[in-house]
Coordinates of N, CA and C in Angstrom, one line a residue:
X218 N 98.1 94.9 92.1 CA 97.4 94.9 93.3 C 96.2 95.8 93.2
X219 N 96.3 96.8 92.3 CA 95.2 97.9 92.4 C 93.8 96.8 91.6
X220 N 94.1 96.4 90.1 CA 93.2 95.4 90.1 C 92.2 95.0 90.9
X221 N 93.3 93.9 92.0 CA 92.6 92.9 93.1 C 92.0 94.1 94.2
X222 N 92.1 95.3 93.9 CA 91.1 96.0 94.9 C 91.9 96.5 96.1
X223 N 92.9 96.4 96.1 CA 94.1 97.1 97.1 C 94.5 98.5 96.7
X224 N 93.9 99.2 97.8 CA 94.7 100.8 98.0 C 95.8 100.8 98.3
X225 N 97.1 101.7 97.0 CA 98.1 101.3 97.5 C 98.3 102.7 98.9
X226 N 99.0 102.5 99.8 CA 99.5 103.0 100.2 C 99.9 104.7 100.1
X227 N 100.8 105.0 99.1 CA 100.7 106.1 98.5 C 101.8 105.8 97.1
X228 N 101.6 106.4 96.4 CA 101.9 106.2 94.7 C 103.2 106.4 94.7
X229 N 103.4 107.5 95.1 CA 105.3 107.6 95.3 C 105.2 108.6 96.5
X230 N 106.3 109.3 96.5 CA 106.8 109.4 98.1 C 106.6 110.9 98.0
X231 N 106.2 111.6 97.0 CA 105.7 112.8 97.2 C 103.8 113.1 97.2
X232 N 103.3 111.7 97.6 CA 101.8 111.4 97.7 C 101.5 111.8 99.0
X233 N 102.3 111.4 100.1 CA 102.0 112.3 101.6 C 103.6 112.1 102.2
X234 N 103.6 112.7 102.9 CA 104.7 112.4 104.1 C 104.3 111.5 105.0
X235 N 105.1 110.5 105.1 CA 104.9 109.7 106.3 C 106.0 110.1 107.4
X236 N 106.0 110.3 108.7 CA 107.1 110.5 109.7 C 107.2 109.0 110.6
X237 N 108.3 109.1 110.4 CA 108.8 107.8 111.1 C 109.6 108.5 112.3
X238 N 110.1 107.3 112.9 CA 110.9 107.5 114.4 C 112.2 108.5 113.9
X239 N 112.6 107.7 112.7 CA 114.2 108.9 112.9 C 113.6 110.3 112.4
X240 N 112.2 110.6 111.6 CA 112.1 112.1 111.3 C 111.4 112.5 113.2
X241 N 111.2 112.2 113.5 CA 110.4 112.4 115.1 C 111.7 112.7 115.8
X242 N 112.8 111.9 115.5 CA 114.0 112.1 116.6 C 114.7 113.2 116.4
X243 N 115.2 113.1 114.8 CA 115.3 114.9 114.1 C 114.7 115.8 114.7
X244 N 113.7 115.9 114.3 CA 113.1 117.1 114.5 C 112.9 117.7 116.0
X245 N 113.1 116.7 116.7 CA 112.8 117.0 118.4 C 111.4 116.4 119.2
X246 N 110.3 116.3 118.4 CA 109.4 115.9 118.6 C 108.4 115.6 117.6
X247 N 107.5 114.7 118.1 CA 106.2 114.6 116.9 C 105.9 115.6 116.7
X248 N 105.7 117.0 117.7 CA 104.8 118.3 117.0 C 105.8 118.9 116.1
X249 N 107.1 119.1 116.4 CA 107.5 119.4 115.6 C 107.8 118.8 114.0
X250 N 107.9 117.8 113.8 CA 108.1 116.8 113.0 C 106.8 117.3 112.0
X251 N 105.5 117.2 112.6 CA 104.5 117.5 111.8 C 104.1 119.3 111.6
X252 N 104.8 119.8 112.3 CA 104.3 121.1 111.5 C 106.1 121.7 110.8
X253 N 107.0 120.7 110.7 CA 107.9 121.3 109.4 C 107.2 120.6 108.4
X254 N 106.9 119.1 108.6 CA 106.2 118.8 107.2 C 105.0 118.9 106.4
X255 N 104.3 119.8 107.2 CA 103.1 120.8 107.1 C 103.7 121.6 106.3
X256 N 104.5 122.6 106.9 CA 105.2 124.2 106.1 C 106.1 123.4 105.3
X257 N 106.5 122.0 104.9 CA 107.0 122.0 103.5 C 106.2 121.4 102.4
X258 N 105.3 120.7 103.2 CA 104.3 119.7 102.0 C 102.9 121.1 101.5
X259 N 103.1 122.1 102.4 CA 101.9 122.7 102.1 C 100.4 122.1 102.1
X260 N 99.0 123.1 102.0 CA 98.2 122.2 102.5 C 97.2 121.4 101.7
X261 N 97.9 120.9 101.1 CA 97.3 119.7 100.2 C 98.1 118.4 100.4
X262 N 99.5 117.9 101.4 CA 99.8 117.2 101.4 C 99.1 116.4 102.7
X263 N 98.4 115.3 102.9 CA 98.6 114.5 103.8 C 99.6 114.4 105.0
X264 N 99.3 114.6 106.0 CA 100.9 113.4 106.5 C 100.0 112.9 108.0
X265 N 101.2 111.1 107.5 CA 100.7 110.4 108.5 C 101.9 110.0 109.5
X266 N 101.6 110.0 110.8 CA 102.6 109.7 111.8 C 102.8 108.5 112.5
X267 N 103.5 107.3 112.8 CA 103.9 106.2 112.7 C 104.2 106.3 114.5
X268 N 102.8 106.0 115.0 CA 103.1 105.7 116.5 C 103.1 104.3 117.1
X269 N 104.0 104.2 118.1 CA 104.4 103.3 119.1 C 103.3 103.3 120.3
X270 N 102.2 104.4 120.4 CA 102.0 104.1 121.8 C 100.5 105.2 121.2
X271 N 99.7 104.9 122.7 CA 98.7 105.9 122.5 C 99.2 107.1 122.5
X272 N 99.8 107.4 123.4 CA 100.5 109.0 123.8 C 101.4 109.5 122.4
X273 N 101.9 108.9 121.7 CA 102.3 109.5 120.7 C 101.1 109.7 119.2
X274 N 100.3 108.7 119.7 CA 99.1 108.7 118.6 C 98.5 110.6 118.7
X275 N 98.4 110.6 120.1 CA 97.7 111.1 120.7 C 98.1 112.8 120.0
X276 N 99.2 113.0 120.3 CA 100.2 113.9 120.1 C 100.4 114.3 118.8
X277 N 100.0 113.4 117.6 CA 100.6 113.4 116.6 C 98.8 114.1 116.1
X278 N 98.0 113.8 116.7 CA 96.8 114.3 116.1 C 96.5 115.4 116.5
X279 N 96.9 116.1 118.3 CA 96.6 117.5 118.4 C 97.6 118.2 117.7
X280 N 98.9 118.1 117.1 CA 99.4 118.6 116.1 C 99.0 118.5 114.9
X281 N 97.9 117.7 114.8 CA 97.3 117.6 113.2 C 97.8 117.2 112.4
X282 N 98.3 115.9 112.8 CA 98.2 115.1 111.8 C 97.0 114.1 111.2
X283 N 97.3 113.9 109.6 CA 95.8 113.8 108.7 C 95.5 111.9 109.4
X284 N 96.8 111.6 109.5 CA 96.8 109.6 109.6 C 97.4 109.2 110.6
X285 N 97.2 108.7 111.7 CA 98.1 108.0 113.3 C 98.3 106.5 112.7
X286 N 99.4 106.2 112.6 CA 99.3 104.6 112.5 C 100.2 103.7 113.2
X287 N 98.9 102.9 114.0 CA 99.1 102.2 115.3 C 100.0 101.4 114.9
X288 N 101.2 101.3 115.3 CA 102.5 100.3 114.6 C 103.0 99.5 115.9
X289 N 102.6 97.8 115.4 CA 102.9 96.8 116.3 C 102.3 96.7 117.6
X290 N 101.1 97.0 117.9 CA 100.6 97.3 118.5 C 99.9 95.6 118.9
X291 N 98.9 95.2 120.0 CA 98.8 94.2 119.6 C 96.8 94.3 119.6
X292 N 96.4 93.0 119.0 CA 94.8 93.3 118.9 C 94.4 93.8 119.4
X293 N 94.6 93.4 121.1 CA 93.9 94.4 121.9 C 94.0 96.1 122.3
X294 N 95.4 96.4 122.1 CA 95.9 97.3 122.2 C 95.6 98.5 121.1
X295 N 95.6 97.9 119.9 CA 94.6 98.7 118.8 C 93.5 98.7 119.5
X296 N 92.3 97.9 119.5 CA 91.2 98.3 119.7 C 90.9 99.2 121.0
X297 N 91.6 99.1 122.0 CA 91.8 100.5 123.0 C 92.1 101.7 122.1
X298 N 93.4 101.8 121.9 CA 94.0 103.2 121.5 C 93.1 103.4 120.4
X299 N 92.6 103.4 119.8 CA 91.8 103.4 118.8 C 90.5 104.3 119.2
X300 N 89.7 103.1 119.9 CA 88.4 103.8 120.5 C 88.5 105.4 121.4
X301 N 90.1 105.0 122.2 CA 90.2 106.5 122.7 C 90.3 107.9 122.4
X302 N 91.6 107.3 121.1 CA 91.5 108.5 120.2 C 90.4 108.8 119.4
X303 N 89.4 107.9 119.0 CA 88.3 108.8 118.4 C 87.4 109.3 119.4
X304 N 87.3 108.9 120.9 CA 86.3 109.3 121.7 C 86.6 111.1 122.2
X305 N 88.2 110.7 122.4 CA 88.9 111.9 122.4 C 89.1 113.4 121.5
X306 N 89.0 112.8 120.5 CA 89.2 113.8 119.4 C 88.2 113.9 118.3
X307 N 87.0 112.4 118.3 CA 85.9 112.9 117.2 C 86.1 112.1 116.4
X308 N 84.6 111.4 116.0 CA 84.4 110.0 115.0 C 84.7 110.6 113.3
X309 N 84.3 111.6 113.1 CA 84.4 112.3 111.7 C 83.6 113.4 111.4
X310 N 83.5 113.3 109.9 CA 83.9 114.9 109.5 C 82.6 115.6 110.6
X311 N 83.4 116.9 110.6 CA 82.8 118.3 111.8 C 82.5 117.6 112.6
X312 N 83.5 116.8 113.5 CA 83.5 116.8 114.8 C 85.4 117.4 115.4
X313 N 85.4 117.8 116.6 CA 86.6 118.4 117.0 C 88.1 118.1 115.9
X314 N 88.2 117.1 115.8 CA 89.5 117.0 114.6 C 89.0 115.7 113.4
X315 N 89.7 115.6 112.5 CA 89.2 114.7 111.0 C 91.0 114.3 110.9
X316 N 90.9 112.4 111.3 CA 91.9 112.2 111.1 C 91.4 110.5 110.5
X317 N 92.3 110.1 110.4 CA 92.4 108.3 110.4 C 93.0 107.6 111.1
X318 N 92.4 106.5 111.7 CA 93.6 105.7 112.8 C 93.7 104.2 111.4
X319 N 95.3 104.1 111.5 CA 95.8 102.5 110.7 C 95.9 102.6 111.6
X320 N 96.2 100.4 111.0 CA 96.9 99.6 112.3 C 97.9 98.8 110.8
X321 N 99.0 98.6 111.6 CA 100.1 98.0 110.5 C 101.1 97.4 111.8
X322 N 101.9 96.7 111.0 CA 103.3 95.7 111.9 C 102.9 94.6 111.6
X323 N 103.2 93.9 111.0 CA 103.5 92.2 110.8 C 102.0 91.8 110.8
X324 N 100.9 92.1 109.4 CA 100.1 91.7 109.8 C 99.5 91.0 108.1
X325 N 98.6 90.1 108.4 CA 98.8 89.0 107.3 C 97.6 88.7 107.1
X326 N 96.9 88.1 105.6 CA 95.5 87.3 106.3 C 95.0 86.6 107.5
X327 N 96.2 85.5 107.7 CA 96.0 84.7 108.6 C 95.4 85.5 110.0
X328 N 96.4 86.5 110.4 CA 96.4 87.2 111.8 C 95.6 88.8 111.7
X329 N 94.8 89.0 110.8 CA 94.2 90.6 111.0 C 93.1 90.4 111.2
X330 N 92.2 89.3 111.0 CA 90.8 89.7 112.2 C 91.0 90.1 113.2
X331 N 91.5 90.0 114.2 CA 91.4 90.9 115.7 C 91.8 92.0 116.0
X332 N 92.2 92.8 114.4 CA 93.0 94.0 114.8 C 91.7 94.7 114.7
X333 N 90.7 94.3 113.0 CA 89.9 94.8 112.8 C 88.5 95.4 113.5
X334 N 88.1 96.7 113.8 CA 87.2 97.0 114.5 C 86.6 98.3 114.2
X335 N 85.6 98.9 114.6 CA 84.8 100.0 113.7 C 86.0 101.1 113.6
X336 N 86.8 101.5 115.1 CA 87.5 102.5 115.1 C 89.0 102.4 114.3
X337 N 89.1 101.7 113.9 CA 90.4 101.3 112.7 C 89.7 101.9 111.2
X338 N 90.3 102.5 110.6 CA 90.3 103.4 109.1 C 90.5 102.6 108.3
X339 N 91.8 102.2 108.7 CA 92.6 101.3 107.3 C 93.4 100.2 107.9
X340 N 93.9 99.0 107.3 CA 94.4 98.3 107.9 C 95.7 98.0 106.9
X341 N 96.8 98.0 107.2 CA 98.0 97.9 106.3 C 98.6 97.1 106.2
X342 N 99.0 95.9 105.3 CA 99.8 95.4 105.4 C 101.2 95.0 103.9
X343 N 102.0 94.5 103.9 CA 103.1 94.1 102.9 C 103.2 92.8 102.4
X344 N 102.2 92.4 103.0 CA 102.7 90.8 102.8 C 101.9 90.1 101.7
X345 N 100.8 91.2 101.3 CA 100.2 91.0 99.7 C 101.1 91.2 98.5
X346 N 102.8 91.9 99.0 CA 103.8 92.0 97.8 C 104.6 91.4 98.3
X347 N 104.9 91.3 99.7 CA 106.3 90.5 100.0 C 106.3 89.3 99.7
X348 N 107.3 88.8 99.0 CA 107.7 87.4 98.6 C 106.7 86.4 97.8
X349 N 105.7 87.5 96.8 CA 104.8 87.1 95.7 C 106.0 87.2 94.7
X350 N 106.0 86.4 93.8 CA 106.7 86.3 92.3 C 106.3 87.3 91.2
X351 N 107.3 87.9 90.7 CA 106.8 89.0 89.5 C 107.1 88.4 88.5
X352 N 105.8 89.1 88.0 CA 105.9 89.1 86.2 C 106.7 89.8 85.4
X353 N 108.1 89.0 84.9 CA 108.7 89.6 84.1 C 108.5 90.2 82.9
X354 N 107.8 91.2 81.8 CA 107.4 91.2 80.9 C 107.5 92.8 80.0
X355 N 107.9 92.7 79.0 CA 107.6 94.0 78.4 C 107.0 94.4 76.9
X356 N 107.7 95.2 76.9 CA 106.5 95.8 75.7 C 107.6 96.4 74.6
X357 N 107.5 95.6 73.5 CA 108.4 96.6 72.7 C 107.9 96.9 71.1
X358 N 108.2 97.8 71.0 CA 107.5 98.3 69.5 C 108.6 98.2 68.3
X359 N 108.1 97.5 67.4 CA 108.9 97.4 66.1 C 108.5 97.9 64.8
X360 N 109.1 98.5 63.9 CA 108.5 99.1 62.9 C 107.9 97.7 62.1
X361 N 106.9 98.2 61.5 CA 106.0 97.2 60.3 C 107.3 96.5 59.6
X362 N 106.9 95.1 59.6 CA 107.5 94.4 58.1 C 109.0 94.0 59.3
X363 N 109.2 94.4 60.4 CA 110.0 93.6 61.3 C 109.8 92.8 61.8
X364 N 110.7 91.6 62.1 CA 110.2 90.7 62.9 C 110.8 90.6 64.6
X365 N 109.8 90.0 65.3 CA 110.5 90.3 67.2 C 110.7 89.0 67.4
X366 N 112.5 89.1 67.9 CA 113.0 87.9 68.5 C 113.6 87.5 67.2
X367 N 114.1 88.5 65.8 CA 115.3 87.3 65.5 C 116.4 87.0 65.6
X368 N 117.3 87.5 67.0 CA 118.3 87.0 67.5 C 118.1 86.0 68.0
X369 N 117.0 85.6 68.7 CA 116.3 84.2 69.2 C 116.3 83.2 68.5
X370 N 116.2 83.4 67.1 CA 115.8 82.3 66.2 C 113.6 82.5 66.3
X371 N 113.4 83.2 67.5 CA 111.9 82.8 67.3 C 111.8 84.1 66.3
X372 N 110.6 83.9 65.6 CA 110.1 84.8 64.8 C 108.5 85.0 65.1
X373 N 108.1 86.4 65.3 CA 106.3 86.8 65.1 C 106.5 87.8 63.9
X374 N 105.9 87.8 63.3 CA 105.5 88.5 61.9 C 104.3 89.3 61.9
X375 N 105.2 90.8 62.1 CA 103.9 92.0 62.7 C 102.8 92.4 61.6

């Protein structure tokens, strides 16, 4: 994917914190959710918060969170909550806060032009890996003057 020009997401799972609903319900709230994963990721980690609504977008950024991501939301409803929270809080760097708005939930070539608009960051989706076919393949090293595959009967002559 990185090839064809796709940002993954994050590389492994110590790349940012993402908070979902069940760390939000733990913790008691989005603010709190994002300032334990603040005081554990320290401040070099990212974290992005996975909202349902503007009011939790909203919440998730005066707590400082780095990423709000509009989840399931519908076209139009992104491009509102979107415009509000940057009118609200600041288009970028040195203005009142420095954040990103995604938009993600079931979204595909076919259906993501209407999400897309200036106040959207990033647009996310899974369906560039879901249910693509993998390439099975590997790599193996054999000492000189061996040959690969002669339990196979094939033979390559290194």
């Amino acid at each position: 994917m990185l090839v064809g020009g796709v940002d993954a997401h994050r590389v492994d799972l110590s790349a940012m914190t993402m908070l979902k609903d069940n760390h939000i319900v733990a913790a008691g709230s989005i603010t709190n959710a994002i300032r334990a994963a603040k005081s554990a990721g320290g401040f070099a980690i990212k974290v992005e918060v996975e909202c349902q609504s503007f009011e939790e977008a909203d919440e998730a950024i005066a707590a400082g969170a780095d990423i709000v991501m509009l989840d399931n939301f519908t076209p139009d409803g992104v491009k509102v909550a979107a415009a509000q929270l940057k009118e609200k809080w600041g288009r970028g760097v040195g203005e009142r806060k420095t954040f990103l708005v995604e938009v993600s939930g079931g979204l595909t070539e076919e259906n993501v032009a209407p999400y897309v608009c200036s106040d959207v960051d990033i647009v996310s989706t899974s369906s560039i890996h879901q249910g693509v076919k993998h390439v099975d393949f590997s790599l193996k090293i054999v000492p000189k003057g061996k040959e690969i595959g002669e339990k196979s009967g094939e033979s390559l002559q290194i």
